[in-house]
PDB file of C-alpha atoms in Angstrom:
ATOM      1  CA  ALA A1357      86.487 113.220 167.593  1.00 63.00           C
ATOM      2  CA  ARG A1358      84.878 112.640 171.003  1.00 73.00           C
ATOM      3  CA  ALA A1359      88.149 111.355 172.482  1.00 67.00           C
ATOM      4  CA  LEU A1360      89.943 114.454 171.257  1.00 62.00           C
ATOM      5  CA  GLY A1361      87.194 116.662 172.713  1.00 69.00           C
ATOM      6  CA  ILE A1362      87.450 114.985 176.110  1.00 70.00           C
ATOM      7  CA  LYS A1363      91.222 115.463 176.132  1.00 62.00           C
ATOM      8  CA  ARG A1364      90.825 119.140 175.301  1.00 64.00           C
ATOM      9  CA  ASP A1365      88.106 119.586 177.960  1.00 71.00           C
ATOM     10  CA  CYS A1366      90.579 118.200 180.488  1.00 67.00           C
ATOM     11  CA  GLY A1367      93.262 120.624 179.350  1.00 63.00           C
ATOM     12  CA  ILE A1368      95.383 117.986 177.680  1.00 60.00           C
ATOM     13  CA  ALA A1369      96.954 119.266 174.459  1.00 55.00           C
ATOM     14  CA  ASP A1370      96.855 116.620 171.748  1.00 54.00           C
ATOM     15  CA  ALA A1371     100.179 117.640 170.244  1.00 55.00           C
ATOM     16  CA  THR A1372     102.009 117.197 173.539  1.00 51.00           C
ATOM     17  CA  THR A1373     100.517 113.881 174.582  1.00 56.00           C
ATOM     18  CA  HIS A1374      99.456 111.825 171.619  1.00 57.00           C
ATOM     19  CA  PRO A1375      99.457 113.691 168.300  1.00 57.00           C
ATOM     20  CA  VAL A1376      98.322 110.653 166.357  1.00 62.00           C
ATOM     21  CA  VAL A1377      94.758 111.039 167.652  1.00 76.00           C
ATOM     22  CA  GLY A1378      94.423 114.375 165.887  1.00 84.00           C
ATOM     23  CA  ALA A1379      96.135 113.137 162.707  1.00 90.00           C
ATOM     24  CA  ASP A1380      93.914 110.056 162.615  1.00 89.00           C
ATOM     25  CA  LEU A1381      90.854 112.269 163.033  1.00 89.00           C
ATOM     26  CA  VAL A1382      91.962 114.373 160.051  1.00 93.00           C
ATOM     27  CA  GLU A1383      92.461 111.273 157.925  1.00 92.00           C
ATOM     28  CA  ALA A1384      89.074 109.864 158.943  1.00 91.00           C
ATOM     29  CA  LEU A1385      87.326 113.148 158.147  1.00 92.00           C
ATOM     30  CA  VAL A1386      88.973 113.287 154.712  1.00 94.00           C
ATOM     31  CA  ARG A1387      87.928 109.709 153.950  1.00 90.00           C
ATOM     32  CA  CYS A1388      84.356 110.554 154.979  1.00 92.00           C
ATOM     33  CA  GLY A1389      84.293 113.506 152.576  1.00 93.00           C
ATOM     34  CA  ARG A1390      84.292 116.110 155.339  1.00 93.00           C
ATOM     35  CA  GLY A1391      87.147 118.204 153.965  1.00 94.00           C
ATOM     36  CA  ASP A1392      86.307 121.479 155.716  1.00 95.00           C
ATOM     37  CA  GLU A1393      86.275 119.787 159.120  1.00 93.00           C
ATOM     38  CA  ALA A1394      89.502 117.948 158.262  1.00 94.00           C
ATOM     39  CA  SER A1395      91.222 121.216 157.337  1.00 96.00           C
ATOM     40  CA  ALA A1396      90.084 122.882 160.556  1.00 94.00           C
ATOM     41  CA  ALA A1397      91.238 119.915 162.659  1.00 91.00           C
ATOM     42  CA  ALA A1398      94.597 119.849 160.839  1.00 94.00           C
ATOM     43  CA  GLU A1399      95.126 123.576 161.412  1.00 94.00           C
ATOM     44  CA  ALA A1400      94.318 123.196 165.123  1.00 91.00           C
ATOM     45  CA  LEU A1401      96.665 120.215 165.444  1.00 91.00           C
ATOM     46  CA  HIS A1402      99.420 122.131 163.645  1.00 94.00           C
ATOM     47  CA  ALA A1403      99.018 125.133 165.953  1.00 92.00           C
ATOM     48  CA  GLU A1404      99.188 122.863 169.013  1.00 88.00           C
ATOM     49  CA  ALA A1405     102.271 121.123 167.640  1.00 90.00           C
ATOM     50  CA  LEU A1406     104.024 124.438 167.060  1.00 92.00           C
ATOM     51  CA  ARG A1407     103.253 125.479 170.644  1.00 88.00           C
ATOM     52  CA  SER A1408     104.517 122.161 171.989  1.00 86.00           C
ATOM     53  CA  GLY A1409     107.918 122.525 170.350  1.00 88.00           C
ATOM     54  CA  ARG A1410     108.113 118.751 169.841  1.00 89.00           C
ATOM     55  CA  ILE A1411     109.572 117.768 166.482  1.00 93.00           C
ATOM     56  CA  SER A1412     107.677 114.468 166.458  1.00 91.00           C
ATOM     57  CA  ALA A1413     104.363 116.248 167.075  1.00 91.00           C
ATOM     58  CA  LEU A1414     105.095 118.777 164.346  1.00 94.00           C
ATOM     59  CA  ALA A1415     105.987 115.985 161.882  1.00 95.00           C
ATOM     60  CA  VAL A1416     102.633 114.280 162.470  1.00 94.00           C
ATOM     61  CA  ALA A1417     100.819 117.633 162.271  1.00 95.00           C
ATOM     62  CA  GLU A1418     102.513 118.389 158.945  1.00 96.00           C
ATOM     63  CA  ARG A1419     101.237 115.021 157.682  1.00 96.00           C
ATOM     64  CA  ALA A1420      97.728 115.916 158.873  1.00 96.00           C
ATOM     65  CA  VAL A1421      97.800 119.237 157.024  1.00 97.00           C
ATOM     66  CA  ALA A1422      98.988 117.433 153.878  1.00 97.00           C
ATOM     67  CA  VAL A1423      96.266 114.789 154.165  1.00 97.00           C
ATOM     68  CA  ALA A1424      93.718 117.600 154.470  1.00 96.00           C
ATOM     69  CA  GLY A1425      94.921 118.702 151.043  1.00 91.00           C
ATOM     70  CA  VAL A1426      96.572 122.005 151.874  1.00 82.00           C
ATOM     71  CA  ASP A1427      99.725 122.294 149.710  1.00 92.00           C
ATOM     72  CA  ALA A1428     100.121 118.542 150.205  1.00 95.00           C
ATOM     73  CA  ASP A1429     103.525 117.912 148.620  1.00 94.00           C
ATOM     74  CA  ALA A1430     105.222 120.691 150.591  1.00 97.00           C
ATOM     75  CA  HIS A1431     103.717 119.514 153.891  1.00 97.00           C
ATOM     76  CA  PHE A1432     104.498 115.847 153.191  1.00 97.00           C
ATOM     77  CA  ALA A1433     108.092 116.817 152.370  1.00 97.00           C
ATOM     78  CA  ARG A1434     108.338 118.858 155.585  1.00 97.00           C
ATOM     79  CA  ALA A1435     106.864 115.982 157.605  1.00 97.00           C
ATOM     80  CA  SER A1436     109.416 113.574 156.122  1.00 96.00           C
ATOM     81  CA  GLU A1437     112.281 115.957 156.955  1.00 97.00           C
ATOM     82  CA  LEU A1438     111.043 116.281 160.521  1.00 97.00           C
ATOM     83  CA  HIS A1439     110.592 112.521 160.937  1.00 96.00           C
ATOM     84  CA  ALA A1440     114.274 112.092 160.062  1.00 95.00           C
ATOM     85  CA  GLY A1441     115.090 113.898 163.320  1.00 91.00           C
ATOM     86  CA  THR A1442     112.865 111.706 165.492  1.00 92.00           C
ATOM     87  CA  ALA A1443     112.969 108.180 166.802  1.00 90.00           C
ATOM     88  CA  ASP A1444     109.525 107.200 165.545  1.00 91.00           C
ATOM     89  CA  PRO A1445     109.874 104.970 162.471  1.00 94.00           C
ATOM     90  CA  PHE A1446     106.186 104.015 162.615  1.00 94.00           C
ATOM     91  CA  ALA A1447     105.019 107.633 162.271  1.00 93.00           C
ATOM     92  CA  ALA A1448     107.532 108.113 159.449  1.00 96.00           C
ATOM     93  CA  ALA A1449     106.144 105.047 157.662  1.00 97.00           C
ATOM     94  CA  ARG A1450     102.589 106.370 158.106  1.00 96.00           C
ATOM     95  CA  THR A1451     103.652 109.634 156.478  1.00 97.00           C
ATOM     96  CA  THR A1452     105.325 107.780 153.607  1.00 97.00           C
ATOM     97  CA  LEU A1453     102.175 105.703 153.079  1.00 97.00           C
ATOM     98  CA  ALA A1454      99.898 108.755 153.184  1.00 97.00           C
ATOM     99  CA  TRP A1455     102.125 110.622 150.723  1.00 97.00           C
ATOM    100  CA  GLY A1456     102.263 107.690 148.325  1.00 96.00           C
ATOM    101  CA  ASP A1457      98.514 107.190 148.534  1.00 93.00           C
ATOM    102  CA  ALA A1458      97.878 110.910 147.925  1.00 94.00           C
ATOM    103  CA  LEU A1459     100.117 110.805 144.852  1.00 94.00           C
ATOM    104  CA  ARG A1460      98.264 107.732 143.582  1.00 91.00           C
ATOM    105  CA  ARG A1461      94.846 109.329 144.080  1.00 88.00           C
ATOM    106  CA  GLY A1462      96.136 112.474 142.365  1.00 90.00           C
ATOM    107  CA  GLY A1463      97.016 110.477 139.258  1.00 88.00           C
ATOM    108  CA  SER A1464     100.785 110.237 139.817  1.00 90.00           C
ATOM    109  CA  ARG A1465     100.706 106.453 139.973  1.00 85.00           C
ATOM    110  CA  VAL A1466     104.284 105.835 138.885  1.00 87.00           C
ATOM    111  CA  GLU A1467     105.677 108.386 141.353  1.00 90.00           C
ATOM    112  CA  SER A1468     103.460 106.988 144.108  1.00 93.00           C
ATOM    113  CA  ARG A1469     104.880 103.484 143.779  1.00 94.00           C
ATOM    114  CA  GLU A1470     108.305 104.450 145.141  1.00 94.00           C
ATOM    115  CA  ARG A1471     106.774 105.886 148.310  1.00 96.00           C
ATOM    116  CA  LEU A1472     104.270 103.063 148.714  1.00 96.00           C
ATOM    117  CA  GLU A1473     106.987 100.432 148.321  1.00 96.00           C
ATOM    118  CA  GLU A1474     109.121 102.305 150.848  1.00 96.00           C
ATOM    119  CA  ALA A1475     106.198 102.374 153.294  1.00 97.00           C
ATOM    120  CA  ARG A1476     105.522  98.667 152.757  1.00 96.00           C
ATOM    121  CA  THR A1477     109.175  97.872 153.475  1.00 96.00           C
ATOM    122  CA  GLN A1478     109.209 100.089 156.577  1.00 96.00           C
ATOM    123  CA  PHE A1479     106.083  98.424 157.973  1.00 96.00           C
ATOM    124  CA  GLU A1480     107.531  94.987 157.207  1.00 96.00           C
ATOM    125  CA  ARG A1481     110.712  95.842 159.172  1.00 95.00           C
ATOM    126  CA  LEU A1482     108.565  97.064 162.071  1.00 96.00           C
ATOM    127  CA  GLY A1483     106.450  93.910 162.069  1.00 95.00           C
ATOM    128  CA  ALA A1484     103.325  96.007 161.432  1.00 95.00           C
ATOM    129  CA  GLY A1485     101.568  93.403 159.295  1.00 94.00           C
ATOM    130  CA  LEU A1486      98.219  95.138 158.849  1.00 95.00           C
ATOM    131  CA  TRP A1487      99.909  98.389 157.856  1.00 95.00           C
ATOM    132  CA  GLU A1488     102.176  96.472 155.488  1.00 95.00           C
ATOM    133  CA  GLU A1489      99.047  94.975 153.900  1.00 94.00           C
ATOM    134  CA  GLN A1490      97.539  98.456 153.552  1.00 94.00           C
ATOM    135  CA  ALA A1491     100.674  99.682 151.756  1.00 95.00           C
ATOM    136  CA  ALA A1492     100.686  96.585 149.532  1.00 93.00           C
ATOM    137  CA  SER A1493      97.022  97.174 148.705  1.00 91.00           C
ATOM    138  CA  ALA A1494      97.745 100.788 147.763  1.00 91.00           C
ATOM    139  CA  LEU A1495     100.627  99.557 145.603  1.00 91.00           C
ATOM    140  CA  ALA A1496      98.254  97.180 143.838  1.00 88.00           C
ATOM    141  CA  ARG A1497      95.767 100.016 143.271  1.00 86.00           C
ATOM    142  CA  SER A1498      98.611 101.983 141.683  1.00 86.00           C
ATOM    143  CA  GLY A1499      98.838  99.248 139.064  1.00 78.00           C
ATOM    144  CA  LYS A1500     102.009  97.682 140.435  1.00 65.00           C
ATOM    145  CA  VAL A1501     101.892  93.928 140.052  1.00 58.00           C
ATOM    146  CA  LEU A1502     103.080  92.200 143.209  1.00 52.00           C
ATOM    147  CA  ARG A1503     102.960  88.654 141.860  1.00 49.00           C
ATOM    148  CA  ARG A1504     106.016  86.601 142.668  1.00 52.00           C
ATOM    149  CA  GLU A1505     105.111  83.273 141.087  1.00 54.00           C
ATOM    150  CA  THR A1506     104.621  82.744 137.368  1.00 53.00           C
ATOM    151  CA  ALA A1507     101.402  80.792 138.001  1.00 52.00           C
ATOM    152  CA  GLN A1508      99.832  83.866 139.638  1.00 51.00           C
ATOM    153  CA  ARG A1509     100.309  86.052 136.554  1.00 51.00           C
ATOM    154  CA  ASP A1510      97.019  84.877 135.056  1.00 56.00           C
ATOM    155  CA  GLU A1511      95.109  86.099 138.130  1.00 64.00           C
ATOM    156  CA  LEU A1512      93.671  89.589 138.451  1.00 67.00           C
ATOM    157  CA  THR A1513      95.423  92.095 140.705  1.00 66.00           C
ATOM    158  CA  PRO A1514      93.339  93.426 143.611  1.00 68.00           C
ATOM    159  CA  ALA A1515      92.787  96.661 141.673  1.00 69.00           C
ATOM    160  CA  GLU A1516      91.711  94.765 138.539  1.00 70.00           C
ATOM    161  CA  LEU A1517      89.364  92.592 140.587  1.00 73.00           C
ATOM    162  CA  GLU A1518      87.816  95.671 142.232  1.00 79.00           C
ATOM    163  CA  VAL A1519      87.232  97.310 138.832  1.00 79.00           C
ATOM    164  CA  ALA A1520      85.793  94.107 137.382  1.00 79.00           C
ATOM    165  CA  SER A1521      83.401  93.809 140.331  1.00 81.00           C
ATOM    166  CA  LEU A1522      82.230  97.396 139.907  1.00 82.00           C
ATOM    167  CA  VAL A1523      81.683  96.874 136.177  1.00 83.00           C
ATOM    168  CA  ALA A1524      79.714  93.700 136.923  1.00 84.00           C
ATOM    169  CA  GLU A1525      77.486  95.791 139.223  1.00 86.00           C
ATOM    170  CA  GLY A1526      76.804  98.142 136.325  1.00 86.00           C
ATOM    171  CA  LYS A1527      78.933 101.040 137.569  1.00 84.00           C
ATOM    172  CA  ARG A1528      80.297 103.595 135.121  1.00 79.00           C
ATOM    173  CA  ASN A1529      83.880 104.944 134.953  1.00 74.00           C
ATOM    174  CA  LYS A1530      83.073 108.010 137.059  1.00 69.00           C
ATOM    175  CA  GLU A1531      81.492 105.854 139.771  1.00 71.00           C
TER     176      GLU A1531
END
């Protein structure tokens, strides 16, 4: 948030220079449970992107608005359409991952798997190993089994292991 503030103090519009900073801020705020701040940051980023006229900036801003939870499916769909007209496959993969993860968290696990697998494949093609791992982890949390070898089928998936660990700590379903 400080980096974004410094850029704004210097008169540098986030949407015209590096829109990812604003989108990453929105995602971080959402993950920290600061939804109101995330929504405000997403709205500001979206307004800046509209003023900039850059399709790539607007695509990332649409993703930010979706991540903030405002009519998410419509904004994710719009972001994906806009990404198709840009030359930024990494940003498109980030949007696909965010959409798939939002679907998974919203209980649409089966629907989420298609998007998460697509994101994993996109990151693999780009050589973005850590992002590919993040997509694979989200796939595992969706209940998709990513085991390739028969011997691994007796092992717990990452999601099963996480649940088992929480149960061992005495956590309840809600927790």
